């Protein structure tokens, strides 16, 4: 199988505190991998290592066959994007949505006018109001902000998207819609996704593969279906037992 | 809600109106003033306010209205000019310290702590004596210490802003650090820095006036509110207008600046981030 992302022996630190311990992980092309774990288990940190945001780390990050150095290329940032955990903090309060969405494309060499056209398509696709581009972040709900963040991530037409708890700050009804949207866009664009969540119901619904992280140590990886049928580890079984039997169908 | 939808607070309107008038008076001084601010006219010395001299005359027979207006040109322009470099330098250094942290922060913070340890007015007086009386001393002193306040404000804000996810998002868009500082962080720091600027300008004006009053600032015969207050001091009971009129001008400027500062702070607080 062709790998989109391959992580080898990843260790990460905040100051002297180590939060990731020798993590090895692969994500196949066009697959969605669910990274589960309790809050504080190091999932966001792993995302920061992959994207090169966290400098204090060791190990190897291989993206689409290329070993990544300390500094990521412009091409990497076009192909890899991320939606952050907290929708209220992920948009600069001082910029209009139009600026937030187009700046990245303009940096990539797209003209402002073309970028605006592409933005408008995305806005419509995301079911956001028509005047979205002229407005400031504060006037949107959490769910809308999350969709704007998703739109920003999709602007540069990436191949690989990291979604860090994209639905956990949202109401249940809004969650449903966000998940459907993610699934649709995944099919349309053939995205590879690293989907971070603590919600096994959501993971089961959306992921092909799963990886379980606990206190910065990877517990088990495998196909999602196999995990939900019978986890390989005690911790996996424990997690599964704790899930209320609400089915996401 | 768009930016333009937000209502200006009354304090901001009053402040801007007052400051507008003061600046207008300063700019149009040559048109409004009927007398040469330097022209002595001993026979008409110490005249009380009248139709010919609305604010009276001083001990040399100079027209107080004309002098007060020309002094506004001198004092207000020094006030603004002396703030520009410290504001720009302070905000930039503070943002760099807060954003980069680590060694950059350590070096800039060391500089801040060193300069902040100096007693402000003492430094002003020492520099004034070293460079001789005049506006040069004011500029030099303010270059040394004026940026500290802005650096501290900008540093604190940037240090907390850089952990916001929108800064990470900007990095993922491939933006350089410089671009993130200027286009992402700065718009968030600027409002607070401008509010501080208003307060600090009022403080600087008081310093300019105080130095003039002490005879180590702007020196006679250049019209300046501080020297005017000093000149009239011994005649407060007989010719109050010599000191009181320039004093009122200082107070009005201070009020205008603090109203603008408060009004802007209210306006920008609504952005609530
Ligand atoms: N900026 C930071 N500074 C210091 N420690 C941090 C920072 N961010 C996260 N941590 C710590 O690192 C560990 C992993 O955090 P994180 O990756 O955010 O976990 P998760 O996303 O799985 O909830 C936690 O113990 C957390 O307290
Ligand atoms: Mg997290």
Coordinates of C-alpha atoms and ligand atoms in Angstrom, one line a residue:
Chain A
X1 CA 0.0 0.0 0.0
X2 CA 1.1 3.5 -0.8
X3 CA 1.7 5.7 2.2
X4 CA 0.8 9.3 2.4
X5 CA 2.4 9.8 5.8
X6 CA 4.9 7.7 7.7
X7 CA 6.1 8.6 11.2
X8 CA 9.1 6.8 12.7
X9 CA 10.2 7.0 16.4
X10 CA 8.6 10.3 17.1
X11 CA 9.4 11.9 20.4
X12 CA 8.2 15.3 21.4
X13 CA 8.8 17.6 24.3
X14 CA 7.4 20.8 25.9
X15 CA 10.4 22.1 27.8
X16 CA 11.9 19.1 29.7
X17 CA 8.6 17.3 29.7
X18 CA 8.4 14.5 27.1
X19 CA 4.8 14.0 25.8
X20 CA 5.3 11.6 22.9
X21 CA 7.3 8.4 23.2
X22 CA 8.6 6.6 20.0
X23 CA 5.5 6.9 18.0
X24 CA 5.4 4.9 14.7
X25 CA 2.5 5.4 12.5
X26 CA 1.5 5.1 8.8
X27 CA -1.5 6.5 6.9
X28 CA -2.3 5.1 3.5
X29 CA -3.3 7.3 0.6
X30 CA -7.0 8.1 0.5
X31 CA -7.5 6.6 3.9
X32 CA -8.9 8.2 7.0
X33 CA -7.1 7.3 10.2
X34 CA -8.7 8.0 13.5
X35 CA -6.3 9.0 16.3
X36 CA -8.1 8.3 19.6
X37 CA -7.0 8.9 23.1
X38 CA -8.0 10.8 26.3
X39 CA -7.5 14.5 26.6
X40 CA -3.8 15.1 27.2
X41 CA -2.7 11.9 25.6
X42 CA -0.6 13.8 23.0
X43 CA -2.8 13.8 19.9
X44 CA -2.6 17.5 19.1
X45 CA 1.1 17.4 19.8
X46 CA 1.5 14.6 17.2
X47 CA -0.4 16.8 14.7
X48 CA 2.0 19.7 15.5
X49 CA 5.0 17.4 14.9
X50 CA 3.6 16.3 11.5
X51 CA 2.9 19.9 10.4
X52 CA 6.3 21.1 11.6
X53 CA 4.8 23.5 14.2
X54 CA 6.5 21.9 17.1
X55 CA 10.3 22.2 16.8
X56 CA 11.3 20.3 19.8
X57 CA 10.9 16.8 18.5
X58 CA 12.9 13.9 17.2
X59 CA 12.2 11.1 14.8
X60 CA 11.3 11.0 11.1
X61 CA 8.4 12.4 9.3
X62 CA 8.0 11.1 5.7
X63 CA 5.3 12.7 3.6
X64 CA 4.4 11.1 0.3
X65 CA 7.8 9.4 0.2
X66 CA 9.8 12.5 1.1
X67 CA 11.7 12.8 4.4
X68 CA 10.8 16.2 5.9
X69 CA 13.5 18.4 7.4
X70 CA 13.1 20.9 10.2
X71 CA 11.6 23.5 7.8
X72 CA 8.7 22.4 5.6
X73 CA 8.6 23.6 2.0
X74 CA 5.9 25.8 0.5
X75 CA 4.7 22.8 -1.4
X76 CA 4.3 20.9 1.8
X77 CA 2.0 23.6 3.2
X78 CA 0.0 23.6 0.0
X79 CA -0.5 19.8 0.3
X80 CA -0.9 19.5 4.0
X81 CA -3.5 21.5 6.0
X82 CA -5.1 21.3 9.4
X83 CA -8.3 22.3 11.1
X84 CA -7.7 23.2 14.8
X85 CA -9.5 22.1 17.8
X86 CA -11.0 25.3 19.1
X87 CA -13.1 27.2 16.5
X88 CA -13.1 30.4 18.5
X89 CA -9.3 30.6 18.4
X90 CA -8.6 29.5 14.9
X91 CA -9.6 32.6 13.1
X92 CA -7.8 36.0 13.5
X93 CA -10.4 38.3 15.0
X94 CA -9.0 41.3 13.2
X95 CA -9.4 40.0 9.6
X96 CA -12.4 39.6 7.4
X97 CA -13.1 36.0 6.4
X98 CA -12.3 37.0 2.8
X99 CA -8.8 37.9 3.9
X100 CA -8.4 34.8 6.1
X101 CA -9.4 32.5 3.2
X102 CA -7.5 34.1 0.3
X103 CA -4.2 35.1 1.9
X104 CA -2.9 31.5 1.8
X105 CA -3.7 31.2 -1.8
X106 CA -2.2 34.5 -2.7
X107 CA 1.0 33.4 -1.0
X108 CA 0.9 30.3 -3.2
X109 CA 0.8 32.6 -6.3
X110 CA -2.9 32.6 -7.0
X111 CA -4.2 36.1 -8.0
X112 CA -6.5 37.7 -5.4
X113 CA -9.4 37.7 -7.9
X114 CA -9.1 34.0 -8.7
X115 CA -8.7 33.3 -5.0
X116 CA -11.9 35.1 -4.2
X117 CA -13.8 33.1 -6.9
X118 CA -12.5 29.8 -5.4
X119 CA -13.5 31.1 -1.9
X120 CA -17.0 31.8 -3.0
X121 CA -17.4 28.3 -4.3
X122 CA -16.2 26.9 -1.0
X123 CA -18.5 29.2 1.0
X124 CA -21.4 27.9 -1.0
X125 CA -20.2 24.3 -0.6
X126 CA -20.0 24.8 3.1
X127 CA -23.5 26.2 3.4
X128 CA -22.2 29.5 4.8
X129 CA -24.1 32.8 4.3
X130 CA -23.4 34.7 1.1
X131 CA -21.9 37.7 2.8
X132 CA -19.4 35.5 4.8
X133 CA -16.3 36.9 3.0
X134 CA -17.1 40.5 4.1
X135 CA -17.7 39.6 7.7
X136 CA -15.5 39.3 10.8
X137 CA -15.1 36.0 12.7
X138 CA -16.9 37.3 15.8
X139 CA -20.3 37.3 14.1
X140 CA -20.3 33.5 13.4
X141 CA -21.4 30.6 15.5
X142 CA -18.9 27.8 16.5
X143 CA -20.2 25.5 13.9
X144 CA -19.9 28.2 11.2
X145 CA -16.4 29.1 12.3
X146 CA -15.4 25.4 12.1
X147 CA -16.7 25.2 8.6
X148 CA -14.8 28.4 7.7
X149 CA -11.6 26.8 9.2
X150 CA -12.3 23.7 7.0
X151 CA -12.8 26.0 4.0
X152 CA -9.4 27.6 4.7
X153 CA -7.8 24.2 4.9
X154 CA -9.3 23.2 1.6
X155 CA -8.5 26.4 -0.2
X156 CA -5.0 25.3 -1.4
X157 CA -6.5 22.1 -2.6
X158 CA -4.5 19.8 -0.2
X159 CA -4.1 16.1 -0.4
X160 CA -3.8 15.5 3.3
X161 CA -5.8 17.2 6.0
X162 CA -5.5 16.9 9.8
X163 CA -8.8 17.5 11.6
X164 CA -8.2 18.0 15.4
X165 CA -11.4 17.3 17.2
X166 CA -13.3 19.1 14.5
X167 CA -16.7 18.4 16.1
X168 CA -16.1 18.2 19.8
X169 CA -16.8 22.0 20.4
X170 CA -20.1 21.7 18.5
X171 CA -23.6 20.8 19.5
X172 CA -24.7 17.3 18.6
X173 CA -27.0 18.4 15.7
X174 CA -24.3 20.6 14.2
X175 CA -21.7 17.8 14.8
X176 CA -23.8 15.5 12.5
X177 CA -23.7 18.1 9.7
X178 CA -20.0 18.7 10.0
X179 CA -19.3 15.0 9.8
X180 CA -21.5 14.6 6.7
X181 CA -19.8 17.5 5.1
X182 CA -16.3 16.1 5.9
X183 CA -17.4 12.7 4.4
X184 CA -18.8 14.3 1.2
X185 CA -15.7 16.5 0.7
X186 CA -13.4 13.5 1.3
X187 CA -15.1 11.6 -1.5
X188 CA -15.1 14.5 -3.8
X189 CA -11.5 15.3 -3.4
X190 CA -10.0 11.9 -2.5
X191 CA -8.5 13.3 0.7
X192 CA -6.3 11.5 3.1
X193 CA -7.3 12.4 6.6
X194 CA -5.8 12.2 10.1
X195 CA -8.9 12.5 12.3
X196 CA -8.3 13.3 15.9
X197 CA -11.1 12.6 18.4
X198 CA -11.9 11.2 21.8
X199 CA -15.3 10.1 20.5
X200 CA -15.2 6.4 19.4
X201 CA -18.7 6.7 18.0
X202 CA -17.5 9.4 15.6
X203 CA -14.3 7.5 14.8
X204 CA -16.2 4.4 14.0
X205 CA -18.5 6.4 11.7
X206 CA -15.8 8.1 9.7
X207 CA -12.5 6.2 9.9
X208 CA -10.9 3.4 7.9
X209 CA -8.1 2.9 10.3
X210 CA -7.5 3.6 13.9
X211 CA -4.6 4.4 16.2
X212 CA -4.9 4.5 20.0
X213 CA -2.7 6.8 22.0
X214 CA -2.3 6.8 25.7
X215 CA 0.1 9.1 27.7
X216 CA 2.1 9.7 24.6
X217 CA 2.6 6.0 23.8
X218 CA 0.9 4.3 20.9
X219 CA -1.1 1.3 22.1
X220 CA -2.4 -0.3 19.0
X221 CA -3.1 0.4 15.3
X222 CA -5.2 -1.3 12.8
X223 CA -8.3 -1.3 10.6
X224 CA -11.2 0.4 12.3
X225 CA -13.6 -2.5 11.7
X226 CA -11.2 -5.0 13.3
X227 CA -10.6 -2.7 16.3
X228 CA -14.3 -2.3 17.0
X229 CA -14.8 -6.1 16.6
X230 CA -12.1 -7.0 19.0
X231 CA -9.4 -4.6 20.2
X232 CA -5.9 -6.1 20.5
X233 CA -5.0 -4.5 23.9
X234 CA -6.6 -4.2 27.3
X235 CA -6.6 -0.5 27.0
X236 CA -8.5 -0.7 23.7
X237 CA -11.1 -3.0 25.3
X238 CA -11.4 -0.5 28.2
X239 CA -12.0 2.3 25.9
X240 CA -14.6 0.4 23.9
X241 CA -16.4 -0.6 27.1
X242 CA -16.7 3.0 28.2
X243 CA -18.5 4.0 25.0
X244 CA -22.2 4.4 25.4
X245 CA -24.1 2.2 22.9
X246 CA -25.2 5.0 20.7
X247 CA -24.9 4.0 17.1
X248 CA -23.9 6.4 14.4
X249 CA -25.6 5.2 11.3
Chain B
X1 CA -21.4 43.1 12.6
X2 CA -19.0 45.1 10.5
X3 CA -16.5 47.5 11.9
X4 CA -18.3 50.6 10.7
X5 CA -21.5 49.4 12.4
X6 CA -20.0 50.1 15.8
X7 CA -21.0 53.2 17.6
X8 CA -18.5 55.8 18.7
X9 CA -18.7 56.5 22.4
X10 CA -19.5 60.1 23.6
X11 CA -16.2 60.3 25.3
X12 CA -14.4 59.6 22.0
X13 CA -16.5 62.2 20.2
X14 CA -15.8 64.8 22.8
X15 CA -12.1 64.0 22.9
X16 CA -11.7 64.0 19.1
X17 CA -13.7 67.3 18.9
X18 CA -11.5 69.0 21.5
X19 CA -8.3 67.7 20.1
X20 CA -9.4 68.7 16.6
X21 CA -10.0 72.3 17.8
X22 CA -6.6 72.4 19.5
X23 CA -4.8 71.2 16.5
X24 CA -6.8 73.5 14.2
X25 CA -5.9 76.5 16.5
X26 CA -2.2 75.4 16.4
X27 CA -2.2 75.1 12.6
X28 CA -4.1 78.4 11.9
X29 CA -2.2 80.3 14.6
X30 CA -0.6 82.7 12.1
X31 CA -4.1 83.6 10.8
X32 CA -5.9 83.9 14.1
X33 CA -3.1 85.7 16.1
X34 CA -3.3 89.4 15.6
X35 CA 0.1 90.1 17.1
X36 CA 3.6 88.8 16.6
X37 CA 4.1 86.4 19.6
X38 CA 7.7 87.8 20.0
X39 CA 6.8 91.5 19.7
X40 CA 7.4 93.4 22.9
X41 CA 5.3 96.5 23.6
X42 CA 6.3 97.8 27.0
X43 CA 3.7 100.6 27.3
X44 CA 0.9 98.0 27.1
X45 CA 2.5 95.5 29.6
X46 CA 0.4 93.6 32.1
X47 CA -3.0 94.6 30.6
X48 CA -6.0 92.6 31.7
X49 CA -8.1 90.8 29.1
X50 CA -9.8 93.3 26.8
X51 CA -11.1 93.6 23.3
X52 CA -7.7 94.4 21.9
X53 CA -6.0 91.6 23.9
X54 CA -8.7 89.0 24.7
X55 CA -6.3 87.1 27.1
X56 CA -4.4 90.2 28.2
X57 CA -0.6 90.9 27.9
X58 CA 2.5 89.8 29.8
X59 CA 5.2 91.8 31.5
X60 CA 6.8 92.6 28.2
X61 CA 3.5 93.7 26.6
X62 CA 3.3 90.6 24.4
X63 CA -0.2 89.4 23.5
X64 CA -1.1 86.2 25.5
X65 CA -3.5 84.9 23.0
X66 CA -0.9 85.1 20.2
X67 CA 1.7 83.5 22.4
X68 CA -0.6 80.7 23.6
X69 CA -1.5 79.8 20.0
X70 CA 2.1 79.8 18.8
X71 CA 3.0 77.7 21.9
X72 CA 0.4 75.2 20.9
X73 CA 2.3 74.8 17.6
X74 CA 5.5 74.2 19.4
X75 CA 4.3 72.0 22.3
X76 CA 1.9 69.9 20.3
X77 CA 4.3 69.2 17.5
X78 CA 7.1 68.2 19.8
X79 CA 4.6 66.0 21.7
X80 CA 3.6 64.2 18.5
X81 CA 7.1 64.0 16.9
X82 CA 8.8 62.8 20.1
X83 CA 6.3 59.9 20.3
X84 CA 6.6 58.6 16.8
X85 CA 10.0 56.7 17.0
X86 CA 9.5 55.4 20.6
X87 CA 6.0 54.1 19.6
X88 CA 7.2 52.3 16.5
X89 CA 10.4 50.9 18.0
X90 CA 8.6 49.9 21.3
X91 CA 5.8 48.1 19.6
X92 CA 8.1 46.3 17.2
X93 CA 10.6 45.2 19.8
X94 CA 7.8 44.2 22.1
X95 CA 6.1 42.1 19.4
X96 CA 9.4 40.4 18.6
X97 CA 10.1 39.6 22.2
X98 CA 6.6 38.2 22.8
X99 CA 6.4 36.3 19.5
X100 CA 9.8 34.7 19.3
X101 CA 10.3 34.3 23.1
X102 CA 13.6 32.6 24.1
X103 CA 16.8 34.5 23.5
X104 CA 15.1 37.4 21.6
X105 CA 12.8 37.9 24.6
X106 CA 15.7 37.6 27.0
X107 CA 17.7 40.3 25.3
X108 CA 14.8 42.8 24.8
X109 CA 13.5 42.2 28.4
X110 CA 17.0 42.9 29.7
X111 CA 17.0 46.2 27.9
X112 CA 13.6 47.0 29.2
X113 CA 14.4 46.2 32.8
X114 CA 17.6 48.2 32.6
X115 CA 16.0 51.3 31.4
X116 CA 13.0 51.1 33.5
X117 CA 15.1 51.1 36.6
X118 CA 16.1 54.7 36.0
X119 CA 14.0 57.3 37.7
X120 CA 12.3 58.9 34.7
X121 CA 12.4 62.6 35.6
X122 CA 15.9 62.4 37.0
X123 CA 17.0 61.0 33.6
X124 CA 15.2 63.7 31.8
X125 CA 16.9 66.4 33.9
X126 CA 20.4 64.8 33.6
X127 CA 20.0 64.6 29.8
X128 CA 18.7 68.1 29.6
X129 CA 21.7 69.4 31.5
X130 CA 24.1 67.3 29.4
X131 CA 22.7 68.5 26.1
X132 CA 21.8 72.0 27.2
X133 CA 18.3 73.3 27.4
X134 CA 16.0 72.9 24.4
X135 CA 14.0 70.4 22.6
X136 CA 17.0 68.2 21.7
X137 CA 17.2 66.9 25.3
X138 CA 13.5 66.1 25.3
X139 CA 13.9 64.0 22.1
X140 CA 17.0 62.2 23.3
X141 CA 15.5 61.3 26.7
X142 CA 12.4 60.1 25.1
X143 CA 14.3 58.0 22.6
X144 CA 15.9 56.3 25.6
X145 CA 12.9 55.7 27.8
X146 CA 9.7 56.3 25.7
X147 CA 9.7 52.9 24.0
X148 CA 9.7 50.9 27.2
X149 CA 6.0 51.3 27.9
X150 CA 5.0 50.2 24.4
X151 CA 7.5 47.3 24.4
X152 CA 6.0 46.0 27.6
X153 CA 2.5 46.2 26.4
X154 CA 3.2 44.7 23.0
X155 CA 5.4 42.0 24.5
X156 CA 2.7 40.8 26.9
X157 CA 0.0 40.8 24.3
X158 CA 2.1 39.0 21.6
X159 CA 3.3 36.4 24.1
X160 CA -0.3 35.4 24.6
X161 CA -1.4 35.8 21.0
X162 CA 1.3 33.6 19.6
X163 CA -0.3 30.6 21.3
X164 CA -3.6 31.2 19.6
X165 CA -4.5 28.7 17.0
X166 CA -4.9 31.3 14.3
X167 CA -1.1 31.9 14.5
X168 CA -0.5 28.2 13.9
X169 CA -3.0 28.4 11.1
X170 CA -1.0 31.3 9.5
X171 CA 2.2 29.2 9.8
X172 CA 0.4 26.4 8.0
X173 CA -0.5 28.8 5.2
X174 CA 3.2 29.2 4.7
X175 CA 3.5 32.7 6.1
X176 CA 6.9 33.9 7.3
X177 CA 7.5 35.1 10.9
X178 CA 7.8 38.7 9.7
X179 CA 4.5 38.5 7.9
X180 CA 2.8 36.9 10.9
X181 CA 4.1 39.6 13.2
X182 CA 3.1 42.5 10.9
X183 CA -0.1 41.2 9.4
X184 CA -1.5 38.9 12.0
X185 CA -0.2 40.0 15.4
X186 CA 0.1 43.7 14.9
X187 CA -3.6 44.4 14.1
X188 CA -4.4 42.8 17.5
X189 CA -1.7 44.7 19.4
X190 CA -2.2 48.1 17.8
X191 CA -5.5 49.1 19.5
X192 CA -4.1 48.6 22.9
X193 CA -0.8 50.4 22.0
X194 CA -2.7 53.4 20.6
X195 CA -4.7 53.7 23.9
X196 CA -1.4 53.7 25.7
X197 CA -0.1 56.2 23.2
X198 CA -2.9 58.7 24.2
X199 CA -2.1 58.5 27.9
X200 CA 1.6 58.7 27.3
X201 CA 1.3 61.7 25.0
X202 CA -0.5 63.5 27.8
X203 CA 2.4 62.5 30.2
X204 CA 4.9 63.7 27.6
X205 CA 3.2 67.1 27.3
X206 CA 3.3 67.5 31.0
X207 CA 7.0 66.7 30.9
X208 CA 7.7 69.2 28.1
X209 CA 5.8 71.9 30.0
X210 CA 7.5 71.0 33.3
X211 CA 10.9 71.3 31.7
X212 CA 9.9 74.6 30.2
X213 CA 8.7 75.7 33.6
X214 CA 12.0 74.7 35.2
X215 CA 13.9 76.6 32.5
X216 CA 15.6 73.5 31.0
X217 CA 13.1 72.7 28.2
X218 CA 12.1 75.0 25.4
X219 CA 13.9 78.2 26.1
X220 CA 12.7 81.8 26.0
X221 CA 11.6 83.6 23.9
X222 CA 10.1 80.7 22.0
X223 CA 6.5 80.5 23.1
X224 CA 5.8 77.4 25.2
X225 CA 3.1 76.9 27.7
X226 CA 5.6 75.8 30.4
X227 CA 7.8 78.9 30.2
X228 CA 4.7 81.1 30.0
X229 CA 3.4 79.6 33.3
X230 CA 6.8 80.2 34.9
X231 CA 6.8 83.8 33.7
X232 CA 3.5 84.6 35.2
X233 CA 4.0 82.7 38.4
X234 CA 5.1 85.6 40.6
X235 CA 2.2 87.7 39.4
X236 CA -0.6 85.3 40.0
X237 CA -2.5 87.7 42.2
X238 CA -2.1 90.8 40.0
X239 CA -2.0 89.3 36.4
X240 CA -3.4 85.8 36.7
X241 CA -4.0 85.5 33.0
X242 CA -0.3 85.1 32.1
X243 CA -0.1 81.7 33.9
X244 CA -3.7 80.6 33.9
X245 CA -4.3 80.7 30.2
X246 CA -1.4 78.4 29.2
X247 CA -2.3 76.2 32.2
X248 CA -5.8 75.8 30.8
X249 CA -4.4 74.8 27.4
X250 CA -2.3 72.1 29.0
X251 CA -5.3 70.8 30.9
X252 CA -7.6 70.9 27.8
X253 CA -5.0 68.9 25.8
X254 CA -4.7 66.4 28.6
X255 CA -8.5 66.0 28.9
X256 CA -8.8 65.6 25.1
X257 CA -6.1 62.8 25.0
X258 CA -7.6 60.9 27.9
X259 CA -11.1 61.1 26.4
X260 CA -9.8 59.8 23.1
X261 CA -7.9 57.0 24.9
X262 CA -10.9 55.9 27.0
X263 CA -13.2 56.1 24.0
X264 CA -10.9 54.0 21.8
X265 CA -10.5 51.5 24.6
X266 CA -14.3 51.1 24.9
X267 CA -14.7 50.9 21.2
X268 CA -12.0 48.2 20.7
X269 CA -13.0 46.2 23.8
X270 CA -16.2 45.3 21.9
X271 CA -14.0 43.2 19.6
X272 CA -13.6 41.1 22.7
X273 CA -11.0 38.5 22.0
Ligands
LIG1 N1 2.0 24.4 25.0 C1 2.2 23.4 25.9 N2 3.1 23.6 26.9 C2 3.3 22.6 27.8 N3 2.7 21.5 27.8 C3 1.8 21.2 26.9 C4 1.5 22.2 25.9 N4 0.5 21.7 25.1 C5 0.2 20.5 25.6 N5 1.0 20.2 26.6 C6 0.9 19.0 27.4 O1 1.3 17.9 26.5 C7 0.4 16.8 26.7 C8 -0.3 16.4 25.5 O2 -1.1 17.4 25.1 P1 -2.0 17.4 23.8 O3 -1.1 17.0 22.7 O4 -2.6 18.7 23.6 O5 -3.0 16.3 24.1 P2 -4.4 16.0 23.3 O6 -4.5 16.8 22.1 O7 -4.4 14.5 23.1 O8 -5.5 16.3 24.3 C9 -0.5 17.1 27.9 O9 0.0 16.6 29.1 C10 -0.5 18.6 27.9 O10 -0.6 19.1 29.2
LIG2 MG1 -5.8 18.2 21.6

